[in-house]
Short mmCIF file of C-alpha atoms in Angstrom, two decimals:
data_model
loop_
_atom_site.label_atom_id
_atom_site.label_comp_id
_atom_site.label_asym_id
_atom_site.label_seq_id
_atom_site.Cartn_x
_atom_site.Cartn_y
_atom_site.Cartn_z
CA MET A 1 -39.63 -25.47 15.59
CA LEU A 2 -36.38 -24.31 13.97
CA MET A 3 -35.94 -20.98 12.22
CA GLU A 4 -32.91 -19.86 10.23
CA TYR A 5 -31.88 -16.25 9.71
CA ASP A 6 -29.27 -14.77 7.39
CA ILE A 7 -27.65 -11.44 8.16
CA LYS A 8 -24.96 -9.39 6.51
CA THR A 9 -22.38 -7.69 8.65
CA HIS A 10 -20.75 -4.47 7.49
CA LYS A 11 -17.61 -4.07 9.60
CA ARG A 12 -14.78 -6.28 10.76
CA GLU A 13 -16.20 -6.09 14.27
CA GLU A 14 -19.68 -5.11 15.30
CA LEU A 15 -22.48 -6.05 17.63
CA ILE A 16 -25.82 -6.32 15.84
CA ASP A 17 -29.04 -6.30 17.86
CA ILE A 18 -31.03 -9.41 16.84
CA THR A 19 -33.62 -9.21 19.62
CA GLU A 20 -36.44 -8.55 17.17
CA TYR A 21 -35.59 -11.74 15.22
CA ILE A 22 -35.97 -13.73 18.43
CA LEU A 23 -39.23 -12.01 19.36
CA GLN A 24 -40.54 -12.67 15.84
CA SER A 25 -39.66 -16.36 16.20
CA ILE A 26 -41.54 -16.54 19.49
CA ARG A 27 -44.61 -14.90 17.94
CA LYS A 28 -44.54 -17.29 14.95
CA SER A 29 -44.33 -20.31 17.21
CA ASN A 30 -47.21 -19.29 19.51
CA ILE A 31 -45.18 -20.72 22.39
CA LYS A 32 -46.47 -19.95 25.88
CA GLU A 33 -43.85 -21.66 28.04
CA GLY A 34 -40.45 -23.01 27.06
CA ILE A 35 -36.90 -22.39 26.01
CA VAL A 36 -35.44 -20.60 23.02
CA VAL A 37 -31.98 -21.66 21.88
CA VAL A 38 -30.09 -19.28 19.61
CA PHE A 39 -27.03 -20.69 17.82
CA THR A 40 -24.57 -19.46 15.20
CA PRO A 41 -22.35 -21.95 13.32
CA HIS A 42 -19.38 -19.64 12.83
CA THR A 43 -15.96 -19.84 14.49
CA THR A 44 -15.32 -16.09 14.33
CA ALA A 45 -18.76 -14.88 15.46
CA ALA A 46 -20.67 -15.18 18.70
CA LEU A 47 -23.85 -14.30 20.58
CA THR A 48 -24.33 -12.33 23.77
CA ILE A 49 -26.87 -10.48 25.89
CA ASN A 50 -26.09 -6.96 27.02
CA GLU A 51 -27.54 -3.48 27.40
CA ASN A 52 -29.33 -2.21 24.30
CA ALA A 53 -30.34 1.28 25.47
CA ASP A 54 -27.03 3.11 25.13
CA PRO A 55 -25.03 2.45 21.92
CA SER A 56 -21.80 3.34 23.69
CA VAL A 57 -21.96 -0.01 25.51
CA LYS A 58 -21.34 -1.84 22.21
CA GLU A 59 -18.45 0.49 21.41
CA ASP A 60 -16.95 -0.01 24.88
CA VAL A 61 -17.16 -3.80 24.64
CA LEU A 62 -15.40 -3.83 21.27
CA GLU A 63 -12.77 -1.31 22.41
CA PHE A 64 -12.00 -3.36 25.51
CA LEU A 65 -11.74 -6.60 23.50
CA ASN A 66 -9.42 -5.00 20.97
CA ARG A 67 -7.11 -3.69 23.67
CA LYS A 68 -6.93 -7.09 25.38
CA ILE A 69 -6.95 -9.22 22.21
CA PRO A 70 -5.52 -7.12 19.35
CA LYS A 71 -5.77 -8.26 15.74
CA GLU A 72 -2.03 -7.89 15.29
CA CYS A 73 -0.19 -9.93 17.88
CA ASN A 74 3.20 -11.50 17.42
CA ILE A 75 2.25 -14.68 19.30
CA PHE A 76 -0.51 -15.78 16.89
CA THR A 77 0.44 -18.49 14.39
CA HIS A 78 -2.90 -19.05 12.59
CA LEU A 79 -2.19 -18.33 8.91
CA GLU A 80 -5.51 -16.62 8.14
CA GLY A 81 -4.61 -13.72 10.42
CA ASN A 82 -7.86 -13.83 12.38
CA SER A 83 -6.80 -15.56 15.58
CA ASP A 84 -8.17 -12.65 17.58
CA ALA A 85 -11.62 -13.31 16.12
CA HIS A 86 -11.47 -17.01 17.06
CA ILE A 87 -10.49 -16.15 20.62
CA LYS A 88 -13.24 -13.53 20.97
CA SER A 89 -15.81 -16.00 19.63
CA SER A 90 -14.68 -18.62 22.13
CA LEU A 91 -14.91 -16.17 25.02
CA PHE A 92 -18.46 -15.10 24.16
CA GLY A 93 -19.79 -18.43 22.89
CA THR A 94 -21.92 -19.43 19.94
CA SER A 95 -25.22 -20.15 21.67
CA LEU A 96 -27.70 -18.72 24.16
CA ASN A 97 -30.55 -20.31 26.09
CA LEU A 98 -33.48 -18.00 26.80
CA ILE A 99 -36.68 -18.48 28.80
CA VAL A 100 -40.21 -17.87 27.50
CA SER A 101 -42.93 -17.51 30.13
CA ASP A 102 -46.56 -16.66 29.44
CA GLY A 103 -45.64 -16.08 25.80
CA GLN A 104 -43.01 -13.47 26.66
CA LEU A 105 -39.24 -13.59 26.36
CA ILE A 106 -37.67 -13.01 29.76
CA LEU A 107 -35.03 -10.31 29.46
CA GLY A 108 -34.02 -7.51 31.79
CA THR A 109 -35.37 -4.03 31.12
CA TRP A 110 -32.23 -2.87 29.33
CA GLN A 111 -31.14 -6.18 27.78
CA GLY A 112 -30.90 -7.03 24.11
CA ILE A 113 -29.57 -10.03 22.20
CA TYR A 114 -26.55 -9.39 20.01
CA PHE A 115 -24.88 -11.15 17.11
CA CYS A 116 -21.16 -10.49 17.54
CA GLU A 117 -19.13 -10.17 14.35
CA PHE A 118 -15.39 -10.46 14.90
CA ASP A 119 -14.13 -11.14 11.34
CA GLY A 120 -16.38 -9.33 8.90
CA PRO A 121 -17.84 -8.06 6.84
CA ARG A 122 -19.51 -11.35 5.94
CA SER A 123 -22.75 -13.11 5.25
CA ARG A 124 -23.69 -14.87 8.46
CA ARG A 125 -26.38 -17.19 9.74
CA PHE A 126 -27.99 -17.96 13.06
CA TYR A 127 -30.67 -20.39 14.15
CA VAL A 128 -33.52 -20.08 16.62
CA LYS A 129 -34.87 -23.32 18.10
CA ILE A 130 -38.12 -23.16 20.05
CA ILE A 131 -38.59 -25.87 22.69
CA ARG A 132 -42.04 -26.00 24.28
CA ASP A 133 -42.64 -27.11 27.84
CA ASN A 134 -44.86 -30.16 28.00
CA LEU A 135 -47.12 -29.00 30.81
#
């Protein structure tokens, strides 16, 4: 089962909690045991899992990335001016593999799934593929 989701980002860089989209996909599929693959087909966006209880974690992640990989850097040659976004996307990655057991997504108590925008605002897309165990 493959589901497609469209989201709009509102800032150049932001982390958007998409955990509920994944949970909704699991509920729709009625999966009991298996794997969920989340993928985004963008070269300046990514996916990650991190704490979703304290919003300052998202701010800290973005602040750290911007200090280490600034938008303006005299070594970048990419003409679009978004080399930093490409690098950040590559570091985080464009897919996640998640486990479903007994119909429940396995995440830590404080974990959430984030869509990472590094070159917005834009209209973006991500996919959720449900793979059932054949038990």
